[in-house]
Amino acid sequence: TIDQKKYLVNGELKEWKGETTAVYSTISSTKEYKPTLLGSIPDLQEAEALDALDGALKAYDKGQGVWPTMHVKDRIECMEVFVKKMKTKREEVVKLLMWEIGKSLPDSQKEFDRTVEYIEDTIEDYKQLDRDAAKFTKHDGVYAHIKRGPLGVVLCLGPYNYPLNETFALLIPAIIMGNTTIFKPAKHGVLLITPLLEAFQTSFPKGVVNVLFGRGRTVAAPIMQTGKVDVLALIGNSKSANALQDQHPKSNRLRLVLGLEAKNPAIILPDADLDLTINECLAGTLSFNGQRCTALKVVYVHEDIRADFNKNFAKKVDELKFGNPWEDGVKLTPLPEPDKAAYIQGLIDDALSKGAKIINKKGGQHFDNYIWPAVLYPVTKEMRVYQEEQFGPIIPIVPFTDIEEPLDDMAESNYGQQVSLFGKDVYALSPLIDTLVNLVCRVNLNSSCQRGPDVYPFTGRKDSAQATLSVHDALRSFSIRTFVAFKDN
Ligand code: G3H
């Protein structure tokens, strides 16, 4: 077990002597099912949280601190030192990703490698940003030297489904742009930050990165209440984002960089290639058990292809392999949230009581903390599984005959991240594609929804996002354009 007692404040790895919170894995290490104790983390309190804020404020020092004024080349060097140290921790972090959140070995390795690549690409993009900033422009006799400057103190919170990658997709651009940061890891996927604490401490000047452990209301809320946070950076749910935003006494001044919920639909047209569509829908709905904001969370299938799709899709779902993350060929793994299976069961019960059926044989079977993905058909608007972001293994199928039906639903939805459109005649589809991009931010043709490649914009309309992430866009989200102007006189 890892009894993590350290936390990072103002360049110091402090030892916590108070209460700790146990961290369990829902994966059993015994034959008889029993969650495994992985270790513990400090249950830090308001005083430690305010120390961290103090560290970040001092390092920023109203824009005069060492970090925001540091030469770009030196800031880059710090980041390069960090990523070099991080690479040596791959094995430890990957192992913890598997145990803490139940992510399969290939996906855990991918999460680590993708994060390293994200940092390296961010460094390159930042160099380009700096080259662009070196140029002067002149309009109407006024010269300007326009660049991008930091925003101040960033409070950063990441999600449990990508506790490394998505947290760092916020933290790294925030740091490199000259902001100072306070970061609290997700509830599941928290111990995996332990191997990286020293790298944070030794790669950056003191106070640039502060790492806290504990509950959001105990550590994040008091920081927000001071009104001294300039940016709230969060990937997770809007309930947490709103609760924190509300704590800030001048929340209208707060910059929000938020990646939130989505209910991405698949729309399957009559001429869609059935095999390709089924494979993409399997990956789209059930990669990491559907615990992705980009997952396909509702499948609209045209009546003409519905019978074939339903039959073959349901069969394929039942052929997936369930097991521990490190086992070969495993696609479905234990759910990290202990009460998730009960929540999914609630969605199933509600749908069944309103007329849907489970169309795959294994659908809804329970074992340990797991529930086998249930393919539900026909799903209607009255059902909870249609309305809620399930974020788990359950697939609602909605039949349609007129394309206006899914389009109307999308227009009414609170979310607007991505859509997958399946159909053969892409030329004929182009007016529909034009409509869809005005409802969401990314249309995936004959492929499932996804965030990557990470150089592409990652954002959403309505309640799905505030700001745009991606290697390129995140540097802009965590900075502001500033310039010095002078006249030709
Ligand atoms: O939880 C949402 C993630 O951003 C999804 O990322 O599409 O790479 O799995 P992904």
Short mmCIF file of C-alpha atoms and ligand atoms in Angstrom, two decimals:
data_model
loop_
_atom_site.label_atom_id
_atom_site.label_comp_id
_atom_site.label_asym_id
_atom_site.label_seq_id
_atom_site.Cartn_x
_atom_site.Cartn_y
_atom_site.Cartn_z
CA THR A 1 0.00 0.00 0.00
CA ILE A 2 1.01 3.61 -0.54
CA ASP A 3 0.46 5.72 2.53
CA GLN A 4 0.87 9.07 0.92
CA LYS A 5 1.54 11.64 3.65
CA LYS A 6 3.19 14.34 1.55
CA TYR A 7 1.67 17.33 -0.16
CA LEU A 8 3.40 20.12 -2.08
CA VAL A 9 3.08 23.70 -0.94
CA ASN A 10 5.30 26.61 -1.91
CA GLY A 11 8.12 24.34 -3.04
CA GLU A 12 8.10 22.23 0.10
CA LEU A 13 7.00 18.61 0.33
CA LYS A 14 5.27 18.83 3.69
CA GLU A 15 4.45 15.86 5.89
CA TRP A 16 0.80 15.62 6.96
CA LYS A 17 0.24 14.43 10.51
CA GLY A 18 -3.55 14.58 10.63
CA GLU A 19 -6.38 12.31 9.50
CA THR A 20 -6.04 10.38 6.25
CA THR A 21 -8.57 8.94 3.80
CA ALA A 22 -8.25 5.32 2.71
CA VAL A 23 -8.02 4.66 -1.02
CA TYR A 24 -9.60 1.44 -2.26
CA SER A 25 -9.62 -0.30 -5.59
CA THR A 26 -12.84 -1.96 -6.61
CA ILE A 27 -10.64 -4.69 -8.12
CA SER A 28 -10.42 -7.69 -5.83
CA SER A 29 -7.08 -9.28 -5.08
CA THR A 30 -8.70 -12.36 -3.51
CA LYS A 31 -10.87 -15.02 -5.14
CA GLU A 32 -13.80 -14.05 -2.97
CA TYR A 33 -14.76 -10.53 -4.08
CA LYS A 34 -13.43 -7.86 -1.75
CA PRO A 35 -12.23 -4.34 -2.62
CA THR A 36 -8.46 -3.94 -2.24
CA LEU A 37 -6.93 -1.34 0.07
CA LEU A 38 -4.37 0.58 -2.00
CA GLY A 39 -3.24 3.13 0.56
CA SER A 40 -4.27 6.50 1.93
CA ILE A 41 -4.06 10.21 1.21
CA PRO A 42 -3.96 13.22 3.53
CA ASP A 43 -7.32 14.69 4.45
CA LEU A 44 -5.99 18.25 4.23
CA GLN A 45 -7.95 21.11 5.74
CA GLU A 46 -8.57 24.79 5.07
CA ALA A 47 -5.26 25.94 6.60
CA GLU A 48 -3.20 23.79 4.24
CA ALA A 49 -5.35 24.88 1.30
CA LEU A 50 -4.76 28.54 2.13
CA ASP A 51 -1.02 27.87 2.47
CA ALA A 52 -1.07 26.48 -1.06
CA LEU A 53 -2.90 29.56 -2.30
CA ASP A 54 -0.38 31.74 -0.52
CA GLY A 55 2.44 29.85 -2.26
CA ALA A 56 0.81 30.35 -5.67
CA LEU A 57 0.14 34.06 -4.96
CA LYS A 58 3.73 34.67 -3.85
CA ALA A 59 5.14 32.89 -6.90
CA TYR A 60 2.91 35.00 -9.15
CA ASP A 61 3.47 38.13 -7.05
CA LYS A 62 1.06 40.35 -9.00
CA GLY A 63 2.80 39.40 -12.24
CA GLN A 64 6.23 40.38 -10.91
CA GLY A 65 7.16 36.92 -9.63
CA VAL A 66 10.02 34.79 -10.88
CA TRP A 67 7.72 32.55 -12.93
CA PRO A 68 5.53 35.01 -14.86
CA THR A 69 8.58 37.16 -15.65
CA MET A 70 10.92 34.30 -16.46
CA HIS A 71 12.36 34.18 -19.96
CA VAL A 72 10.42 31.84 -22.22
CA LYS A 73 13.50 29.68 -22.86
CA ASP A 74 13.99 29.13 -19.13
CA ARG A 75 10.34 28.26 -18.60
CA ILE A 76 10.61 25.73 -21.39
CA GLU A 77 13.71 24.29 -19.81
CA CYS A 78 11.82 23.72 -16.53
CA MET A 79 9.06 21.90 -18.43
CA GLU A 80 11.64 19.77 -20.26
CA VAL A 81 13.23 18.80 -16.97
CA PHE A 82 9.79 17.86 -15.64
CA VAL A 83 8.83 15.68 -18.59
CA LYS A 84 12.20 13.92 -18.46
CA LYS A 85 11.65 13.04 -14.81
CA MET A 86 8.06 12.06 -15.47
CA LYS A 87 9.10 9.54 -18.12
CA THR A 88 11.05 7.58 -15.51
CA LYS A 89 7.80 6.99 -13.57
CA ARG A 90 5.87 5.29 -16.40
CA GLU A 91 5.71 1.84 -14.86
CA GLU A 92 4.54 3.04 -11.44
CA VAL A 93 1.90 5.37 -12.85
CA VAL A 94 0.56 2.80 -15.33
CA LYS A 95 0.20 0.23 -12.55
CA LEU A 96 -1.72 2.69 -10.40
CA LEU A 97 -3.95 3.68 -13.32
CA MET A 98 -4.97 0.03 -13.62
CA TRP A 99 -5.59 -0.48 -9.91
CA GLU A 100 -7.16 2.85 -9.10
CA ILE A 101 -9.54 3.29 -12.01
CA GLY A 102 -9.61 -0.16 -13.63
CA LYS A 103 -8.29 1.06 -16.98
CA SER A 104 -6.91 -1.73 -19.20
CA LEU A 105 -3.11 -2.09 -19.55
CA PRO A 106 -2.97 -0.86 -23.18
CA ASP A 107 -5.24 2.08 -22.37
CA SER A 108 -3.26 2.94 -19.22
CA GLN A 109 -0.02 2.88 -21.20
CA LYS A 110 -1.67 5.00 -23.85
CA GLU A 111 -2.83 7.49 -21.25
CA PHE A 112 0.71 7.89 -19.93
CA ASP A 113 2.35 8.10 -23.37
CA ARG A 114 -0.31 10.44 -24.68
CA THR A 115 0.32 12.76 -21.72
CA VAL A 116 4.07 12.82 -22.35
CA GLU A 117 3.40 13.56 -25.99
CA TYR A 118 0.93 16.28 -24.99
CA ILE A 119 3.60 17.98 -22.87
CA GLU A 120 6.21 17.73 -25.62
CA ASP A 121 3.80 19.08 -28.23
CA THR A 122 2.83 21.89 -25.86
CA ILE A 123 6.48 22.88 -25.54
CA GLU A 124 6.82 22.98 -29.35
CA ASP A 125 3.63 24.99 -29.78
CA TYR A 126 4.73 27.39 -27.09
CA LYS A 127 8.01 27.96 -28.93
CA GLN A 128 6.02 28.86 -32.05
CA LEU A 129 3.82 31.20 -30.02
CA ASP A 130 6.96 32.91 -28.77
CA ARG A 131 8.39 33.22 -32.29
CA ASP A 132 5.12 34.83 -33.43
CA ALA A 133 5.22 37.23 -30.48
CA ALA A 134 8.68 38.44 -31.44
CA LYS A 135 7.26 40.20 -34.52
CA PHE A 136 6.11 43.82 -34.49
CA THR A 137 3.01 44.93 -36.34
CA LYS A 138 2.16 48.42 -37.56
CA HIS A 139 -1.24 49.92 -38.36
CA ASP A 140 -2.04 53.58 -38.92
CA GLY A 141 1.34 54.64 -37.59
CA VAL A 142 1.03 52.62 -34.38
CA TYR A 143 3.53 49.85 -33.75
CA ALA A 144 2.56 47.01 -31.48
CA HIS A 145 4.41 44.15 -29.95
CA ILE A 146 1.61 41.70 -29.24
CA LYS A 147 2.17 38.61 -27.15
CA ARG A 148 0.36 36.38 -24.70
CA GLY A 149 0.63 36.88 -20.98
CA PRO A 150 -0.45 34.81 -17.96
CA LEU A 151 -3.74 35.29 -16.11
CA GLY A 152 -2.61 34.70 -12.52
CA VAL A 153 -3.49 31.88 -10.14
CA VAL A 154 -5.15 28.78 -11.57
CA LEU A 155 -7.08 26.24 -9.49
CA CYS A 156 -7.02 22.98 -11.38
CA LEU A 157 -9.17 19.86 -10.86
CA GLY A 158 -9.22 16.83 -13.12
CA PRO A 159 -11.57 13.88 -13.65
CA TYR A 160 -11.27 10.25 -12.55
CA ASN A 161 -11.56 8.78 -16.05
CA TYR A 162 -8.33 10.43 -17.24
CA PRO A 163 -6.73 11.37 -13.91
CA LEU A 164 -3.36 11.89 -15.53
CA ASN A 165 -4.03 12.95 -19.09
CA GLU A 166 -6.92 15.33 -18.69
CA THR A 167 -5.63 16.85 -15.48
CA PHE A 168 -2.33 17.54 -17.20
CA ALA A 169 -4.15 18.84 -20.30
CA LEU A 170 -5.20 21.69 -17.99
CA LEU A 171 -2.20 21.96 -15.72
CA ILE A 172 0.64 21.91 -18.26
CA PRO A 173 -0.59 24.74 -20.53
CA ALA A 174 -1.54 26.75 -17.44
CA ILE A 175 1.99 26.40 -16.06
CA ILE A 176 3.91 27.02 -19.27
CA MET A 177 1.98 30.23 -19.96
CA GLY A 178 3.41 31.69 -16.72
CA ASN A 179 0.47 31.17 -14.38
CA THR A 180 0.96 29.64 -10.95
CA THR A 181 -1.22 26.70 -9.98
CA ILE A 182 -2.92 24.78 -7.23
CA PHE A 183 -3.90 21.31 -8.23
CA LYS A 184 -6.11 18.75 -6.51
CA PRO A 185 -6.19 15.27 -8.04
CA ALA A 186 -9.44 13.42 -8.71
CA LYS A 187 -10.96 11.14 -6.04
CA HIS A 188 -10.17 7.98 -8.03
CA GLY A 189 -6.74 8.15 -9.63
CA VAL A 190 -5.17 10.13 -6.80
CA LEU A 191 -2.31 7.90 -5.64
CA LEU A 192 -0.81 7.95 -9.11
CA ILE A 193 0.21 11.56 -8.53
CA THR A 194 2.49 10.42 -5.68
CA PRO A 195 5.36 9.29 -7.94
CA LEU A 196 5.30 12.69 -9.66
CA LEU A 197 5.36 14.94 -6.60
CA GLU A 198 9.12 15.18 -6.44
CA ALA A 199 9.32 15.96 -10.17
CA PHE A 200 6.93 18.88 -9.64
CA GLN A 201 8.91 20.06 -6.65
CA THR A 202 12.33 19.96 -8.29
CA SER A 203 11.50 21.06 -11.85
CA PHE A 204 9.75 24.37 -11.16
CA PRO A 205 10.48 27.37 -8.91
CA LYS A 206 8.71 27.22 -5.56
CA GLY A 207 5.00 27.98 -5.54
CA VAL A 208 4.48 27.41 -9.29
CA VAL A 209 2.83 24.02 -8.71
CA ASN A 210 1.08 23.30 -5.40
CA VAL A 211 -0.50 19.88 -4.92
CA LEU A 212 -3.29 19.31 -2.40
CA PHE A 213 -5.13 16.18 -1.34
CA GLY A 214 -8.52 16.07 0.32
CA ARG A 215 -12.17 16.82 -0.29
CA GLY A 216 -13.30 19.53 -2.69
CA ARG A 217 -15.45 21.30 -0.11
CA THR A 218 -12.61 21.30 2.44
CA VAL A 219 -9.73 22.39 0.23
CA ALA A 220 -11.02 23.80 -3.06
CA ALA A 221 -13.97 25.79 -1.67
CA PRO A 222 -11.94 27.89 0.85
CA ILE A 223 -9.47 28.78 -1.88
CA MET A 224 -12.29 30.02 -4.10
CA GLN A 225 -13.88 31.96 -1.23
CA THR A 226 -10.83 34.21 -0.97
CA GLY A 227 -11.64 35.63 -4.41
CA LYS A 228 -7.95 35.35 -5.30
CA VAL A 229 -8.23 32.67 -7.94
CA ASP A 230 -8.10 34.01 -11.49
CA VAL A 231 -8.90 30.81 -13.41
CA LEU A 232 -11.01 27.80 -12.51
CA ALA A 233 -9.82 24.91 -14.68
CA LEU A 234 -11.90 21.78 -14.33
CA ILE A 235 -12.77 18.71 -16.32
CA GLY A 236 -15.68 16.91 -14.73
CA ASN A 237 -19.31 17.68 -14.07
CA SER A 238 -21.08 21.03 -14.14
CA LYS A 239 -22.41 20.50 -10.61
CA SER A 240 -18.87 20.65 -9.18
CA ALA A 241 -17.87 23.48 -11.51
CA ASN A 242 -20.93 25.57 -10.59
CA ALA A 243 -20.51 24.89 -6.87
CA LEU A 244 -16.92 26.14 -6.97
CA GLN A 245 -17.69 29.08 -9.20
CA ASP A 246 -20.41 30.15 -6.75
CA GLN A 247 -17.89 30.26 -3.91
CA HIS A 248 -15.93 33.00 -5.66
CA PRO A 249 -17.08 36.44 -4.44
CA LYS A 250 -16.30 38.03 -7.83
CA SER A 251 -17.15 35.13 -10.08
CA ASN A 252 -17.72 37.43 -13.06
CA ARG A 253 -13.96 38.04 -13.03
CA LEU A 254 -13.13 34.38 -13.01
CA ARG A 255 -11.90 32.85 -16.26
CA LEU A 256 -13.46 29.43 -16.74
CA VAL A 257 -11.68 26.63 -18.55
CA LEU A 258 -14.19 23.79 -18.25
CA GLY A 259 -14.70 20.46 -19.98
CA LEU A 260 -18.08 19.13 -18.85
CA GLU A 261 -20.81 16.63 -19.69
CA ALA A 262 -21.91 15.43 -23.09
CA LYS A 263 -24.51 13.13 -24.56
CA ASN A 264 -22.93 12.46 -27.94
CA PRO A 265 -25.30 10.72 -30.35
CA ALA A 266 -24.60 8.26 -33.14
CA ILE A 267 -26.92 8.71 -36.12
CA ILE A 268 -27.11 5.64 -38.31
CA LEU A 269 -28.58 6.18 -41.79
CA PRO A 270 -30.15 3.40 -43.92
CA ASP A 271 -27.14 3.02 -46.24
CA ALA A 272 -24.53 2.80 -43.46
CA ASP A 273 -21.90 0.07 -43.70
CA LEU A 274 -23.20 -2.29 -41.02
CA ASP A 275 -19.94 -3.96 -39.91
CA LEU A 276 -18.02 -0.70 -39.74
CA THR A 277 -20.86 1.03 -37.90
CA ILE A 278 -21.17 -1.76 -35.34
CA ASN A 279 -17.43 -1.79 -34.63
CA GLU A 280 -17.29 1.99 -34.26
CA CYS A 281 -20.40 2.01 -32.06
CA LEU A 282 -18.92 -0.70 -29.85
CA ALA A 283 -15.75 1.31 -29.29
CA GLY A 284 -17.71 4.55 -29.03
CA THR A 285 -20.17 3.32 -26.43
CA LEU A 286 -18.03 0.96 -24.39
CA SER A 287 -14.36 1.98 -24.43
CA PHE A 288 -13.41 2.24 -20.77
CA ASN A 289 -16.95 1.02 -19.97
CA GLY A 290 -18.49 4.16 -21.46
CA GLN A 291 -16.79 6.35 -18.84
CA ARG A 292 -15.68 9.03 -21.30
CA CYS A 293 -17.24 12.41 -21.89
CA THR A 294 -16.81 11.71 -25.61
CA ALA A 295 -18.53 8.31 -25.42
CA LEU A 296 -21.55 7.67 -27.63
CA LYS A 297 -24.39 7.90 -25.14
CA VAL A 298 -27.40 7.53 -27.40
CA VAL A 299 -27.68 5.64 -30.68
CA TYR A 300 -30.28 6.81 -33.24
CA VAL A 301 -30.82 4.11 -35.81
CA HIS A 302 -32.98 4.44 -38.95
CA GLU A 303 -35.91 2.00 -39.07
CA ASP A 304 -34.69 0.54 -42.39
CA ILE A 305 -31.47 -0.78 -40.84
CA ARG A 306 -32.64 -1.06 -37.24
CA ALA A 307 -33.38 -4.82 -37.08
CA ASP A 308 -29.97 -5.80 -38.52
CA PHE A 309 -28.12 -3.28 -36.43
CA ASN A 310 -29.80 -4.25 -33.17
CA LYS A 311 -29.32 -7.98 -33.65
CA ASN A 312 -25.64 -7.82 -34.61
CA PHE A 313 -24.71 -5.05 -32.20
CA ALA A 314 -26.30 -6.84 -29.23
CA LYS A 315 -24.43 -10.03 -30.13
CA LYS A 316 -21.09 -8.22 -30.34
CA VAL A 317 -21.62 -6.55 -26.96
CA ASP A 318 -22.04 -9.98 -25.38
CA GLU A 319 -18.81 -11.21 -27.00
CA LEU A 320 -16.66 -8.58 -25.27
CA LYS A 321 -14.28 -9.89 -22.62
CA PHE A 322 -14.59 -8.77 -19.02
CA GLY A 323 -11.61 -9.07 -16.69
CA ASN A 324 -8.90 -7.36 -14.71
CA PRO A 325 -7.11 -4.54 -16.53
CA TRP A 326 -3.85 -6.42 -17.03
CA GLU A 327 -5.45 -9.49 -18.67
CA ASP A 328 -5.04 -9.99 -22.43
CA GLY A 329 -7.86 -8.86 -24.71
CA VAL A 330 -9.97 -7.41 -21.90
CA LYS A 331 -12.42 -4.73 -23.01
CA LEU A 332 -14.70 -4.39 -19.97
CA THR A 333 -13.16 -3.84 -16.56
CA PRO A 334 -14.31 -3.23 -12.94
CA LEU A 335 -15.98 0.14 -12.42
CA PRO A 336 -13.96 2.43 -10.12
CA GLU A 337 -17.03 4.01 -8.53
CA PRO A 338 -18.43 1.42 -6.08
CA ASP A 339 -22.03 2.61 -6.48
CA LYS A 340 -21.98 2.86 -10.29
CA ALA A 341 -23.52 -0.56 -10.96
CA ALA A 342 -26.49 0.36 -8.75
CA TYR A 343 -26.92 3.64 -10.64
CA ILE A 344 -26.88 1.81 -13.99
CA GLN A 345 -29.40 -0.71 -12.61
CA GLY A 346 -31.65 2.22 -11.70
CA LEU A 347 -31.51 3.47 -15.31
CA ILE A 348 -32.34 -0.02 -16.60
CA ASP A 349 -35.31 -0.43 -14.21
CA ASP A 350 -36.68 2.95 -15.19
CA ALA A 351 -36.39 2.20 -18.93
CA LEU A 352 -37.97 -1.25 -18.55
CA SER A 353 -40.87 0.21 -16.57
CA LYS A 354 -41.49 2.65 -19.46
CA GLY A 355 -41.52 0.06 -22.24
CA ALA A 356 -37.91 -0.59 -23.28
CA LYS A 357 -36.39 -4.08 -23.46
CA ILE A 358 -32.87 -5.35 -22.93
CA ILE A 359 -31.96 -6.82 -26.31
CA ASN A 360 -28.64 -8.52 -25.47
CA LYS A 361 -28.65 -11.80 -23.55
CA LYS A 362 -26.11 -10.80 -20.88
CA GLY A 363 -27.41 -7.24 -20.50
CA GLY A 364 -27.77 -6.20 -16.86
CA GLN A 365 -26.11 -9.30 -15.35
CA HIS A 366 -24.31 -8.39 -12.12
CA PHE A 367 -21.04 -9.72 -10.76
CA ASP A 368 -18.77 -8.15 -8.14
CA ASN A 369 -19.17 -4.41 -8.64
CA TYR A 370 -19.83 -4.83 -12.34
CA ILE A 371 -22.97 -4.78 -14.42
CA TRP A 372 -22.89 -6.17 -17.95
CA PRO A 373 -23.65 -3.50 -20.59
CA ALA A 374 -27.37 -3.42 -21.27
CA VAL A 375 -28.49 -2.55 -24.81
CA LEU A 376 -31.93 -0.96 -24.41
CA TYR A 377 -34.50 -0.66 -27.17
CA PRO A 378 -36.74 1.26 -27.90
CA VAL A 379 -35.68 4.20 -25.77
CA THR A 380 -37.92 7.26 -25.55
CA LYS A 381 -37.55 10.79 -24.19
CA GLU A 382 -39.39 9.97 -20.96
CA MET A 383 -36.67 7.56 -19.84
CA ARG A 384 -33.87 8.60 -17.52
CA VAL A 385 -31.29 6.87 -19.71
CA TYR A 386 -32.27 9.23 -22.53
CA GLN A 387 -32.06 12.30 -20.29
CA GLU A 388 -29.00 11.62 -18.12
CA GLU A 389 -25.33 11.38 -19.01
CA GLN A 390 -24.98 7.72 -18.00
CA PHE A 391 -21.15 7.67 -18.06
CA GLY A 392 -21.17 3.89 -17.80
CA PRO A 393 -22.04 0.61 -19.54
CA ILE A 394 -25.58 1.10 -20.83
CA ILE A 395 -26.59 1.79 -24.42
CA PRO A 396 -29.93 3.42 -25.33
CA ILE A 397 -31.12 2.86 -28.89
CA VAL A 398 -33.68 5.27 -30.34
CA PRO A 399 -35.34 4.40 -33.69
CA PHE A 400 -36.13 7.12 -36.25
CA THR A 401 -37.64 7.46 -39.70
CA ASP A 402 -37.08 11.15 -40.38
CA ILE A 403 -33.67 12.78 -39.83
CA GLU A 404 -35.47 15.78 -38.31
CA GLU A 405 -36.18 13.61 -35.22
CA PRO A 406 -32.54 13.27 -34.04
CA LEU A 407 -31.82 16.81 -35.21
CA ASP A 408 -34.66 18.19 -33.09
CA ASP A 409 -33.45 16.20 -30.09
CA MET A 410 -29.94 17.54 -30.52
CA ALA A 411 -31.22 21.10 -30.81
CA GLU A 412 -33.19 20.65 -27.56
CA SER A 413 -30.35 18.93 -25.71
CA ASN A 414 -28.42 20.72 -22.97
CA TYR A 415 -25.22 19.44 -24.52
CA GLY A 416 -23.38 20.01 -27.77
CA GLN A 417 -20.01 18.32 -27.94
CA GLN A 418 -19.80 15.82 -30.85
CA VAL A 419 -21.83 13.52 -33.09
CA SER A 420 -21.04 10.40 -35.12
CA LEU A 421 -22.76 10.14 -38.47
CA PHE A 422 -22.88 6.80 -40.27
CA GLY A 423 -23.84 6.69 -43.95
CA LYS A 424 -22.13 5.79 -47.23
CA ASP A 425 -22.87 8.68 -49.52
CA VAL A 426 -20.75 11.42 -47.98
CA TYR A 427 -21.39 13.80 -50.90
CA ALA A 428 -25.16 13.56 -50.39
CA LEU A 429 -24.61 14.02 -46.65
CA SER A 430 -22.89 17.35 -46.91
CA PRO A 431 -25.97 19.54 -46.16
CA LEU A 432 -26.66 17.37 -43.11
CA ILE A 433 -23.04 17.71 -42.00
CA ASP A 434 -23.36 21.49 -42.30
CA THR A 435 -26.41 21.36 -40.01
CA LEU A 436 -24.73 19.07 -37.49
CA VAL A 437 -21.64 21.26 -37.04
CA ASN A 438 -23.98 24.04 -35.98
CA LEU A 439 -25.41 21.82 -33.25
CA VAL A 440 -22.14 20.39 -31.90
CA CYS A 441 -18.46 21.15 -32.38
CA ARG A 442 -17.18 18.02 -34.10
CA VAL A 443 -18.86 15.73 -36.62
CA ASN A 444 -17.24 12.30 -36.92
CA LEU A 445 -18.00 10.67 -40.25
CA ASN A 446 -18.31 6.90 -40.05
CA SER A 447 -16.27 6.89 -36.86
CA SER A 448 -16.92 7.10 -33.16
CA CYS A 449 -16.52 10.32 -31.18
CA GLN A 450 -13.18 11.05 -29.55
CA ARG A 451 -11.10 13.89 -28.19
CA GLY A 452 -7.88 13.11 -30.03
CA PRO A 453 -5.64 13.68 -31.84
CA ASP A 454 -4.84 16.19 -29.11
CA VAL A 455 -3.81 18.87 -31.59
CA TYR A 456 -7.46 19.16 -32.68
CA PRO A 457 -9.82 21.52 -30.85
CA PHE A 458 -11.67 19.91 -27.97
CA THR A 459 -14.71 21.88 -26.92
CA GLY A 460 -18.50 21.92 -26.85
CA ARG A 461 -21.58 24.10 -27.02
CA LYS A 462 -24.13 24.78 -24.25
CA ASP A 463 -23.40 22.88 -21.02
CA SER A 464 -20.62 20.77 -22.54
CA ALA A 465 -17.70 23.18 -22.23
CA GLN A 466 -16.40 26.63 -21.53
CA ALA A 467 -13.22 27.37 -23.50
CA THR A 468 -11.35 25.16 -25.92
CA LEU A 469 -8.66 22.67 -25.13
CA SER A 470 -6.08 21.03 -27.44
CA VAL A 471 -2.36 21.57 -27.50
CA HIS A 472 -2.77 24.77 -29.49
CA ASP A 473 -5.99 26.17 -28.00
CA ALA A 474 -5.18 25.49 -24.36
CA LEU A 475 -2.20 27.85 -24.51
CA ARG A 476 -4.68 30.52 -25.55
CA SER A 477 -7.30 29.54 -22.98
CA PHE A 478 -4.77 30.02 -20.18
CA SER A 479 -3.45 33.39 -21.35
CA ILE A 480 -4.48 36.81 -22.49
CA ARG A 481 -3.23 38.95 -25.36
CA THR A 482 -1.13 41.85 -24.14
CA PHE A 483 0.89 44.42 -25.99
CA VAL A 484 3.07 47.43 -25.87
CA ALA A 485 2.26 50.07 -28.48
CA PHE A 486 4.25 53.07 -29.64
CA LYS A 487 3.87 55.73 -32.30
CA ASP A 488 6.09 56.50 -35.22
CA ASN A 489 7.05 59.99 -33.95
O1 G3H B 1 -13.91 12.16 -20.73
C1 G3H B 1 -13.72 12.69 -21.80
C2 G3H B 1 -12.44 12.55 -22.47
O2 G3H B 1 -11.95 13.79 -22.87
C3 G3H B 1 -12.49 11.61 -23.59
O3 G3H B 1 -11.27 11.53 -24.24
O4 G3H B 1 -12.04 10.73 -26.44
O5 G3H B 1 -9.67 10.56 -25.78
O6 G3H B 1 -11.36 9.11 -24.70
P1 G3H B 1 -11.09 10.44 -25.34
#
